[in-house]
Short mmCIF file of N, CA and C in Angstrom, two decimals:
data_model
loop_
_atom_site.label_atom_id
_atom_site.label_comp_id
_atom_site.label_asym_id
_atom_site.label_seq_id
_atom_site.Cartn_x
_atom_site.Cartn_y
_atom_site.Cartn_z
N UNK J 211 11.30 -13.19 4.92
CA UNK J 211 10.56 -12.95 3.52
C UNK J 211 9.43 -12.38 4.13
N UNK J 212 8.71 -13.96 4.12
CA UNK J 212 7.04 -13.36 4.23
C UNK J 212 6.52 -12.17 5.50
N UNK J 213 7.22 -12.35 6.44
CA UNK J 213 6.72 -10.49 7.38
C UNK J 213 7.31 -9.64 6.12
N UNK J 214 7.54 -9.57 4.93
CA UNK J 214 8.72 -8.31 4.32
C UNK J 214 7.32 -8.09 3.55
N UNK J 215 6.67 -9.21 2.66
CA UNK J 215 5.47 -9.22 0.97
C UNK J 215 4.37 -9.16 2.87
N UNK J 216 4.36 -9.67 4.07
CA UNK J 216 3.19 -9.09 4.46
C UNK J 216 2.76 -7.23 4.88
N UNK J 217 4.52 -7.26 5.49
CA UNK J 217 4.36 -5.71 5.59
C UNK J 217 3.91 -4.81 4.51
N UNK J 218 4.06 -5.15 3.47
CA UNK J 218 3.61 -4.86 2.65
C UNK J 218 2.00 -4.83 1.63
N UNK J 219 2.10 -5.41 1.61
CA UNK J 219 0.20 -6.06 1.99
C UNK J 219 -0.66 -4.77 2.58
N UNK J 220 -0.77 -5.55 3.91
CA UNK J 220 -0.85 -4.46 4.67
C UNK J 220 -1.16 -3.43 4.97
N UNK J 221 0.39 -2.82 4.46
CA UNK J 221 0.39 -1.26 4.11
C UNK J 221 -0.84 -0.58 2.58
N UNK J 222 -0.38 -1.18 1.76
CA UNK J 222 -1.20 -1.23 0.19
C UNK J 222 -2.69 -0.66 1.00
N UNK J 223 -3.40 -2.66 1.67
CA UNK J 223 -4.30 -2.43 2.19
C UNK J 223 -4.78 -1.24 2.46
N UNK J 224 -3.92 -0.32 3.93
CA UNK J 224 -4.47 0.95 4.92
C UNK J 224 -4.95 1.96 3.94
N UNK J 225 -4.03 2.34 3.33
CA UNK J 225 -3.31 3.58 2.38
C UNK J 225 -4.85 3.46 0.85
N UNK J 226 -4.96 2.36 0.35
CA UNK J 226 -5.51 2.13 -0.18
C UNK J 226 -7.12 2.54 -0.50
N UNK J 227 -7.34 2.35 0.84
CA UNK J 227 -8.12 2.14 1.23
C UNK J 227 -8.73 3.86 1.45
N UNK J 228 -7.33 4.16 1.57
CA UNK J 228 -7.71 5.96 2.25
C UNK J 228 -7.62 7.15 0.63
N UNK J 229 -7.19 5.72 -0.60
CA UNK J 229 -7.09 6.32 -1.95
C UNK J 229 -8.17 6.11 -2.83
N UNK J 230 -9.41 5.80 -2.09
CA UNK J 230 -10.24 4.72 -2.81
C UNK J 230 -11.17 5.98 -2.01
N UNK J 231 -11.87 6.52 -1.01
CA UNK J 231 -12.61 7.27 -0.42
C UNK J 231 -12.38 8.75 -1.38
N UNK J 232 -10.29 8.84 -1.32
CA UNK J 232 -10.70 10.51 -1.99
C UNK J 232 -11.25 10.19 -3.84
N UNK J 233 -10.84 8.81 -4.31
CA UNK J 233 -11.64 8.73 -6.44
C UNK J 233 -12.74 9.40 -5.71
N UNK J 234 -13.69 8.53 -4.64
CA UNK J 234 -14.91 8.38 -4.72
C UNK J 234 -15.77 10.23 -4.29
N UNK J 235 -15.32 10.46 -3.90
CA UNK J 235 -15.21 12.12 -3.16
C UNK J 235 -14.79 12.93 -4.89
N UNK J 236 -14.23 12.23 -5.76
CA UNK J 236 -14.17 13.73 -6.50
C UNK J 236 -14.86 12.95 -7.73
N UNK J 237 -15.19 11.82 -7.55
CA UNK J 237 -16.08 11.12 -8.41
C UNK J 237 -17.62 11.95 -8.92
N UNK J 238 -18.28 12.09 -7.56
CA UNK J 238 -19.03 13.56 -7.10
C UNK J 238 -19.32 14.46 -7.80
N UNK J 239 -18.49 14.92 -8.10
CA UNK J 239 -17.64 16.18 -8.47
C UNK J 239 -17.71 16.00 -10.31
N UNK J 240 -18.24 14.90 -10.95
CA UNK J 240 -17.55 14.64 -12.36
C UNK J 240 -19.27 14.32 -12.72
N UNK J 241 -19.83 15.40 -13.45
CA UNK J 241 -21.19 15.88 -14.49
C UNK J 241 -21.38 15.75 -15.78
N UNK J 242 -22.62 15.30 -16.41
CA UNK J 242 -22.68 15.49 -17.70
C UNK J 242 -23.41 16.65 -17.77
N UNK J 243 -23.20 17.84 -18.18
CA UNK J 243 -23.91 19.00 -18.89
C UNK J 243 -23.99 19.58 -20.27
N UNK J 244 -25.45 19.00 -20.12
CA UNK J 244 -25.79 19.18 -22.16
C UNK J 244 -24.54 18.40 -22.61
N UNK J 245 -24.20 17.10 -22.73
CA UNK J 245 -24.39 15.81 -22.86
C UNK J 245 -22.52 16.72 -22.45
N UNK J 246 -21.75 17.33 -22.10
CA UNK J 246 -20.53 17.44 -21.84
C UNK J 246 -19.98 17.35 -20.66
N UNK J 247 -19.12 16.03 -20.95
CA UNK J 247 -18.35 15.78 -19.49
C UNK J 247 -18.02 16.97 -18.41
N UNK J 248 -18.18 16.99 -17.26
CA UNK J 248 -17.58 18.34 -16.80
C UNK J 248 -17.34 17.71 -15.68
N UNK J 249 -15.97 18.62 -15.21
CA UNK J 249 -15.74 18.36 -13.24
C UNK J 249 -15.44 20.14 -12.58
N UNK J 250 -16.25 19.70 -11.40
CA UNK J 250 -16.29 21.19 -10.79
C UNK J 250 -15.99 20.86 -9.80
N UNK J 251 -15.80 21.45 -9.37
CA UNK J 251 -14.54 21.26 -7.90
C UNK J 251 -13.53 22.62 -7.37
N UNK J 252 -14.05 22.96 -6.04
CA UNK J 252 -13.24 24.66 -6.27
C UNK J 252 -12.02 23.85 -5.84
N UNK J 253 -11.12 24.95 -5.84
CA UNK J 253 -9.98 24.92 -5.59
C UNK J 253 -8.89 24.71 -4.33
N UNK J 254 -9.51 24.84 -3.16
CA UNK J 254 -9.99 25.11 -1.93
C UNK J 254 -10.57 23.10 -1.46
N UNK J 255 -11.32 22.91 -1.91
CA UNK J 255 -11.75 21.29 -1.69
C UNK J 255 -10.88 20.31 -2.09
N UNK J 256 -10.16 20.61 -3.14
CA UNK J 256 -9.15 20.63 -4.62
C UNK J 256 -7.88 20.21 -3.69
N UNK J 257 -7.79 21.08 -3.42
CA UNK J 257 -6.31 20.93 -2.29
C UNK J 257 -6.15 19.98 -1.09
N UNK J 258 -8.06 21.12 0.15
CA UNK J 258 -7.57 19.61 0.95
C UNK J 258 -7.75 17.83 0.68
N UNK J 259 -8.41 17.29 -0.58
CA UNK J 259 -8.67 16.73 -0.54
C UNK J 259 -6.86 16.01 -0.88
N UNK J 260 -6.11 16.89 -1.76
CA UNK J 260 -4.92 16.31 -1.91
C UNK J 260 -4.10 15.95 -1.18
N UNK J 261 -3.88 16.60 -0.38
CA UNK J 261 -3.17 17.11 0.89
C UNK J 261 -2.69 16.32 1.43
N UNK J 262 -1.07 16.21 1.69
CA UNK J 262 -0.30 14.93 2.59
C UNK J 262 0.33 15.02 2.84
N UNK J 263 1.13 14.84 4.00
CA UNK J 263 2.52 15.50 4.76
C UNK J 263 3.09 14.96 4.02
N UNK J 264 3.05 13.11 3.28
CA UNK J 264 4.29 13.01 3.36
C UNK J 264 4.45 12.56 1.97
N UNK J 265 3.61 12.74 1.07
CA UNK J 265 2.99 12.10 -0.17
C UNK J 265 2.67 13.40 -1.53
N UNK J 266 3.30 12.88 -2.64
CA UNK J 266 2.57 13.26 -3.75
C UNK J 266 1.46 12.87 -4.32
N UNK J 267 0.42 13.21 -4.39
CA UNK J 267 -0.82 13.17 -4.57
C UNK J 267 -1.39 13.62 -5.97
N UNK J 268 -1.63 12.39 -7.01
CA UNK J 268 -2.94 13.54 -7.94
C UNK J 268 -3.66 13.00 -8.26
N UNK J 269 -4.13 13.10 -9.33
CA UNK J 269 -5.67 12.41 -10.03
C UNK J 269 -6.25 13.08 -11.20
N UNK J 270 -6.74 12.20 -12.15
CA UNK J 270 -7.53 12.44 -13.32
C UNK J 270 -8.98 11.87 -13.36
N UNK J 271 -9.57 12.90 -13.94
CA UNK J 271 -10.90 12.28 -14.11
C UNK J 271 -11.24 12.25 -15.61
N UNK J 272 -11.30 10.78 -16.26
CA UNK J 272 -11.56 10.81 -17.72
C UNK J 272 -12.88 11.00 -18.41
N UNK J 273 -13.43 11.50 -19.72
CA UNK J 273 -14.29 10.61 -19.80
C UNK J 273 -14.74 9.32 -20.46
N UNK J 274 -15.79 8.64 -21.04
CA UNK J 274 -16.17 6.88 -21.39
C UNK J 274 -14.34 6.96 -22.38
N UNK J 275 -14.68 8.42 -23.59
CA UNK J 275 -13.40 7.46 -24.08
C UNK J 275 -11.83 8.25 -24.23
N UNK J 276 -11.41 8.11 -22.93
CA UNK J 276 -10.75 8.37 -22.06
C UNK J 276 -10.12 9.72 -22.32
N UNK J 277 -10.23 11.08 -22.73
CA UNK J 277 -9.87 12.49 -22.51
C UNK J 277 -10.23 13.02 -21.68
N UNK J 278 -9.48 13.42 -21.24
CA UNK J 278 -8.79 14.24 -19.16
C UNK J 278 -9.84 15.12 -19.58
N UNK J 279 -10.83 14.89 -18.02
CA UNK J 279 -11.93 16.03 -18.12
C UNK J 279 -10.83 17.12 -17.27
N UNK J 280 -10.50 16.93 -16.13
CA UNK J 280 -9.82 17.35 -15.13
C UNK J 280 -8.55 16.36 -15.02
N UNK J 281 -7.49 16.84 -14.46
CA UNK J 281 -6.36 16.23 -13.29
C UNK J 281 -5.06 16.53 -13.97
N UNK J 282 -4.27 15.70 -13.98
CA UNK J 282 -3.33 15.44 -14.08
C UNK J 282 -2.76 14.45 -15.22
N UNK J 283 -2.22 15.27 -16.62
CA UNK J 283 -2.41 14.16 -17.83
C UNK J 283 -1.56 13.14 -17.83
N UNK J 284 -0.20 13.21 -16.71
CA UNK J 284 0.58 12.32 -16.75
C UNK J 284 0.62 10.91 -15.61
N UNK J 285 -0.59 11.13 -15.81
CA UNK J 285 -1.75 9.28 -14.93
C UNK J 285 -1.46 8.50 -16.16
N UNK J 286 -1.27 7.64 -16.08
CA UNK J 286 -1.22 6.65 -17.43
C UNK J 286 -3.46 5.66 -17.31
N UNK J 287 -3.26 6.11 -18.54
CA UNK J 287 -4.69 5.62 -18.79
C UNK J 287 -5.61 3.86 -17.58
N UNK J 288 -6.20 4.16 -17.21
CA UNK J 288 -7.01 3.30 -16.38
C UNK J 288 -7.12 2.38 -17.29
N UNK J 289 -6.73 0.76 -16.76
CA UNK J 289 -7.23 -0.06 -16.34
C UNK J 289 -9.04 -0.44 -16.86
N UNK J 290 -9.33 -1.07 -17.99
CA UNK J 290 -10.37 -1.33 -18.21
C UNK J 290 -11.03 -2.30 -16.99
N UNK J 291 -12.92 -2.27 -17.12
CA UNK J 291 -13.29 -3.04 -16.05
C UNK J 291 -13.89 -2.14 -14.57
N UNK J 292 -15.27 -2.36 -15.02
CA UNK J 292 -15.92 -1.47 -13.53
C UNK J 292 -15.88 -1.70 -12.68
N UNK J 293 -14.68 -2.66 -11.58
CA UNK J 293 -14.89 -3.21 -10.53
C UNK J 293 -13.96 -2.38 -9.79
N UNK J 294 -13.97 -1.18 -8.85
CA UNK J 294 -12.82 -0.17 -7.75
C UNK J 294 -11.53 -1.01 -8.43
N UNK J 295 -10.50 -0.67 -8.26
CA UNK J 295 -9.22 -1.44 -8.19
C UNK J 295 -8.30 -0.90 -8.26
N UNK J 296 -6.60 -1.03 -7.63
CA UNK J 296 -5.27 -0.31 -6.91
C UNK J 296 -3.84 -0.47 -7.98
N UNK J 297 -3.71 -0.27 -7.84
CA UNK J 297 -2.43 -1.56 -9.33
C UNK J 297 -1.30 -0.05 -8.85
N UNK J 298 -0.13 -0.75 -9.03
CA UNK J 298 1.53 0.30 -9.36
C UNK J 298 1.44 1.03 -10.27
N UNK J 299 1.76 1.51 -10.71
CA UNK J 299 2.18 2.43 -11.97
C UNK J 299 3.03 3.63 -11.79
N UNK J 300 3.75 4.64 -12.22
CA UNK J 300 4.58 5.42 -13.07
C UNK J 300 3.46 7.31 -12.58
N UNK J 301 4.46 7.55 -12.67
CA UNK J 301 3.95 9.28 -12.69
C UNK J 301 5.21 10.19 -12.74
N UNK J 302 5.02 11.11 -12.79
CA UNK J 302 6.46 12.23 -13.12
C UNK J 302 7.40 11.49 -12.92
N UNK J 303 8.43 10.46 -13.13
CA UNK J 303 8.79 10.00 -13.24
C UNK J 303 9.28 9.02 -11.58
N UNK J 304 8.35 8.27 -10.74
CA UNK J 304 7.90 8.93 -9.59
C UNK J 304 7.79 7.01 -9.56
N UNK J 305 7.54 5.82 -8.64
CA UNK J 305 6.81 5.19 -8.78
C UNK J 305 4.83 5.32 -8.22
N UNK J 306 3.98 5.22 -7.83
CA UNK J 306 3.57 4.94 -7.69
C UNK J 306 1.79 4.03 -7.24
N UNK J 307 1.46 4.28 -6.26
CA UNK J 307 -0.15 3.42 -6.55
C UNK J 307 -1.14 4.54 -6.68
N UNK J 308 -1.87 3.94 -7.59
CA UNK J 308 -3.02 4.27 -8.36
C UNK J 308 -3.99 3.68 -7.72
N UNK J 309 -5.34 4.52 -7.47
CA UNK J 309 -6.56 3.86 -7.08
C UNK J 309 -7.56 4.16 -8.39
N UNK J 310 -8.83 3.34 -8.71
CA UNK J 310 -9.10 3.08 -10.04
C UNK J 310 -10.96 3.29 -9.38
N UNK J 311 -11.86 4.23 -9.90
CA UNK J 311 -13.03 3.38 -10.17
C UNK J 311 -13.71 4.77 -10.93
N UNK J 312 -14.68 3.77 -11.25
CA UNK J 312 -15.64 3.34 -12.75
C UNK J 312 -16.88 4.12 -12.18
N UNK J 313 -17.10 6.03 -12.44
CA UNK J 313 -18.36 6.51 -11.54
C UNK J 313 -19.29 6.67 -13.05
N UNK J 314 -20.61 7.28 -12.90
CA UNK J 314 -21.71 7.55 -13.51
C UNK J 314 -21.88 8.55 -13.48
N UNK J 315 -22.79 9.56 -14.14
CA UNK J 315 -23.50 11.38 -13.76
C UNK J 315 -24.51 10.22 -13.80
N UNK J 316 -25.38 9.33 -12.94
CA UNK J 316 -26.82 9.48 -12.95
C UNK J 316 -27.28 8.75 -14.48
N UNK J 317 -26.92 7.53 -14.72
CA UNK J 317 -27.10 6.57 -15.95
C UNK J 317 -26.63 6.76 -16.53
N UNK J 318 -25.57 8.47 -16.54
CA UNK J 318 -25.24 8.60 -18.19
C UNK J 318 -23.60 8.23 -19.01
N UNK J 319 -22.95 8.84 -19.17
CA UNK J 319 -21.43 8.31 -19.69
C UNK J 319 -20.97 8.44 -18.36
N UNK J 320 -19.49 7.44 -18.25
CA UNK J 320 -19.32 6.62 -17.73
C UNK J 320 -17.84 7.63 -17.09
N UNK J 321 -18.06 8.24 -16.42
CA UNK J 321 -16.62 8.06 -16.28
C UNK J 321 -15.71 7.43 -15.46
N UNK J 322 -14.10 8.04 -15.65
CA UNK J 322 -12.76 6.71 -14.76
C UNK J 322 -12.14 8.51 -13.83
N UNK J 323 -12.05 8.01 -12.27
CA UNK J 323 -11.85 8.38 -11.25
C UNK J 323 -10.18 7.35 -11.18
N UNK J 324 -8.84 8.60 -11.12
CA UNK J 324 -7.36 7.76 -10.62
C UNK J 324 -7.36 8.85 -9.69
N UNK J 325 -6.79 8.03 -9.11
CA UNK J 325 -5.50 9.05 -7.80
C UNK J 325 -4.45 8.27 -7.22
N UNK J 326 -3.56 8.90 -7.24
CA UNK J 326 -1.97 8.40 -7.29
C UNK J 326 -1.53 9.37 -6.50
N UNK J 327 -1.10 8.23 -5.29
CA UNK J 327 0.09 8.98 -4.74
C UNK J 327 1.47 8.81 -4.47
N UNK J 328 2.37 8.74 -4.25
CA UNK J 328 3.80 8.10 -4.09
C UNK J 328 3.73 7.29 -3.45
N UNK J 329 5.03 6.62 -2.76
CA UNK J 329 4.34 5.61 -2.10
C UNK J 329 5.52 5.76 -0.25
N UNK J 330 5.51 6.92 0.02
CA UNK J 330 6.90 7.50 0.61
C UNK J 330 5.97 7.12 2.13
N UNK J 331 4.88 7.01 2.35
CA UNK J 331 4.53 6.55 3.76
C UNK J 331 4.26 5.11 3.53
N UNK J 332 3.43 4.97 2.83
CA UNK J 332 3.49 3.09 2.60
C UNK J 332 4.22 2.27 2.87
N UNK J 333 5.44 2.83 2.57
CA UNK J 333 7.08 2.02 2.87
C UNK J 333 7.16 3.01 4.41
N UNK J 334 7.37 3.84 4.60
CA UNK J 334 6.86 4.26 6.00
C UNK J 334 6.19 2.99 6.94
N UNK J 335 5.48 3.06 7.04
CA UNK J 335 3.65 1.80 7.94
C UNK J 335 4.56 0.43 7.36
N UNK J 336 5.41 -0.21 6.05
CA UNK J 336 6.10 -0.88 5.87
C UNK J 336 7.27 -1.78 7.38
N UNK J 337 8.22 -0.28 6.66
CA UNK J 337 9.07 -0.83 7.35
C UNK J 337 8.26 -0.77 9.39
N UNK J 338 7.92 0.15 9.63
CA UNK J 338 7.05 0.22 11.32
C UNK J 338 6.65 -1.31 11.52
N UNK J 339 5.90 -1.97 10.93
CA UNK J 339 4.92 -3.46 10.79
C UNK J 339 6.03 -4.68 10.53
N UNK J 340 7.13 -4.19 9.93
CA UNK J 340 8.06 -5.05 9.98
C UNK J 340 9.28 -4.94 10.84
N UNK J 341 9.65 -4.14 11.78
CA UNK J 341 10.03 -4.29 12.80
C UNK J 341 9.18 -4.34 14.46
N UNK J 342 8.47 -3.90 13.84
CA UNK J 342 7.53 -5.05 14.96
C UNK J 342 6.99 -5.95 15.19
N UNK J 343 7.18 -6.59 13.58
CA UNK J 343 7.25 -8.26 14.01
C UNK J 343 8.24 -9.02 13.50
N UNK J 344 9.44 -8.19 12.70
CA UNK J 344 11.13 -8.90 13.19
C UNK J 344 11.59 -9.00 14.30
N UNK J 345 11.33 -8.24 15.61
CA UNK J 345 12.25 -8.44 16.36
C UNK J 345 11.53 -9.29 17.68
N UNK J 346 10.88 -9.70 18.23
CA UNK J 346 9.78 -10.50 18.78
C UNK J 346 10.31 -12.09 17.78
N UNK J 347 10.38 -12.34 16.59
CA UNK J 347 10.64 -13.11 15.79
C UNK J 347 12.08 -13.34 16.69
N UNK J 348 13.08 -12.75 16.91
CA UNK J 348 14.90 -12.74 16.68
C UNK J 348 14.53 -13.40 18.13
N UNK J 349 13.39 -12.27 19.08
CA UNK J 349 14.08 -12.88 20.69
C UNK J 349 13.15 -14.66 20.23
N UNK J 350 12.16 -14.90 19.99
CA UNK J 350 12.01 -16.36 20.01
C UNK J 350 12.30 -17.45 19.18
N UNK J 351 13.25 -16.98 18.40
CA UNK J 351 14.46 -17.52 17.86
C UNK J 351 15.91 -17.60 18.87
N UNK J 352 16.12 -16.92 19.09
CA UNK J 352 16.85 -16.83 20.25
C UNK J 352 16.36 -17.44 21.08
N UNK J 353 15.17 -17.69 22.04
CA UNK J 353 14.85 -18.38 22.94
C UNK J 353 14.83 -19.85 22.38
N UNK J 354 13.98 -19.75 21.25
CA UNK J 354 14.23 -21.38 20.96
C UNK J 354 15.74 -22.00 21.00
N UNK J 355 16.76 -20.78 20.59
CA UNK J 355 17.95 -21.76 20.64
C UNK J 355 18.45 -22.13 21.89
N UNK J 356 18.10 -21.47 22.49
CA UNK J 356 19.09 -21.41 23.84
C UNK J 356 18.25 -22.56 24.51
N UNK J 357 16.47 -22.68 24.29
CA UNK J 357 16.27 -24.14 24.91
C UNK J 357 16.68 -25.59 24.81
N UNK J 358 16.81 -25.12 22.95
CA UNK J 358 17.34 -26.79 22.14
C UNK J 358 18.71 -27.06 22.66
N UNK J 359 19.68 -26.05 22.90
CA UNK J 359 21.02 -25.77 23.53
C UNK J 359 20.72 -26.83 24.62
N UNK J 360 20.27 -26.21 25.87
CA UNK J 360 20.22 -26.42 26.66
C UNK J 360 19.52 -28.43 26.73
N UNK J 361 18.74 -28.42 26.35
CA UNK J 361 17.38 -30.11 25.84
C UNK J 361 18.83 -31.23 25.16
N UNK J 362 19.54 -30.53 24.45
CA UNK J 362 20.50 -31.29 23.74
C UNK J 362 21.58 -31.72 24.19
N UNK J 363 22.47 -30.51 25.75
CA UNK J 363 22.81 -30.56 26.55
C UNK J 363 22.96 -31.56 27.63
N UNK J 364 21.40 -32.10 28.31
CA UNK J 364 20.80 -33.23 29.14
C UNK J 364 20.66 -33.64 28.53
N UNK J 365 20.39 -34.19 27.23
CA UNK J 365 20.20 -35.30 26.56
C UNK J 365 21.61 -35.90 26.57
N UNK J 366 22.89 -35.37 25.92
CA UNK J 366 23.77 -36.03 26.63
C UNK J 366 24.10 -36.45 27.27
N UNK J 367 24.10 -35.36 27.54
CA UNK J 367 24.85 -36.06 29.52
C UNK J 367 25.29 -37.05 29.75
N UNK J 368 24.14 -38.49 29.22
CA UNK J 368 24.50 -39.26 29.83
C UNK J 368 26.27 -39.91 28.44
N UNK J 369 25.72 -39.90 27.78
CA UNK J 369 26.68 -40.03 26.91
C UNK J 369 28.46 -39.02 27.07
N UNK J 370 28.08 -38.28 28.01
CA UNK J 370 29.33 -37.77 28.21
C UNK J 370 30.13 -38.92 29.54
N UNK J 371 28.91 -38.87 30.36
CA UNK J 371 29.01 -39.84 31.63
C UNK J 371 29.86 -41.18 31.00
N UNK J 372 29.65 -41.82 30.64
CA UNK J 372 29.94 -42.83 29.66
C UNK J 372 31.30 -42.45 28.79
N UNK J 373 32.12 -41.68 27.65
CA UNK J 373 32.64 -40.57 27.69
C UNK J 373 34.00 -41.04 28.58
N UNK J 374 33.80 -40.43 29.65
CA UNK J 374 34.63 -40.57 30.51
C UNK J 374 35.00 -41.84 31.47
N UNK J 375 33.57 -42.36 31.51
CA UNK J 375 34.30 -44.26 32.46
C UNK J 375 35.33 -44.43 30.81
N UNK J 376 35.03 -44.60 29.84
CA UNK J 376 35.76 -45.40 29.14
C UNK J 376 36.42 -44.70 28.25
N UNK J 377 36.96 -43.13 29.29
CA UNK J 377 37.91 -43.32 29.30
C UNK J 377 39.53 -43.53 30.41
N UNK J 378 38.34 -42.84 31.57
CA UNK J 378 38.93 -43.70 32.52
C UNK J 378 39.97 -45.02 32.41
N UNK J 379 39.46 -46.09 31.16
CA UNK J 379 39.31 -46.82 31.86
C UNK J 379 41.48 -47.10 30.79
N UNK J 380 41.43 -48.02 31.19
CA UNK J 380 43.17 -48.21 30.40
C UNK J 380 43.37 -48.85 29.24
#
C-alpha cells in the first residue's frame, strides 16, 4: 500500500513540473494592453505547447476578477493564493491534474494561468514504478521466508531428536 502511494506521489511530482513549465510559458503571453487583459499566442505555438501523446491537455488564462481571457472555460476557477500549486480536479467529465500559477504583466493586475491534463501517463508511470518496486519486494519476502523456515527447522532439530528418543522408549 505504501509503495502504491509512493509511486503515485513520484508520478505526480514528475508531471506536475512539466505542467508548471507550460503554465510559465503561457504566462509570458498574457499582457495588459490599454488596461485590457489580452493573451497573444499563435495557434501553432499553442498546439506545440499542448501536444501530448497520451493525455488531453487544457489551459485557461483568467484575469484578476476571474474572467476568462483565453483557453478552456470548463476548467474550474483556480485556488486563491499567489504560490504555484498543483491539485486534482475535473474537466470535460474526466479527472485531471491542474497546475496553477499567478503571474503579472510587469506589475499590473495578476493573471491566473492553469494547465490541466488527464491522468493516463501518470498512471502508466505509477504502474511502472510499482512493478519495479513490488517485484523485488516479493522476491525479498520469498527469500526471507526460506531463510526463516530453514532457521526455525535448524533450531528445532534438537527437539526433534528428543522427540524421537522419547518415542523410542517403551
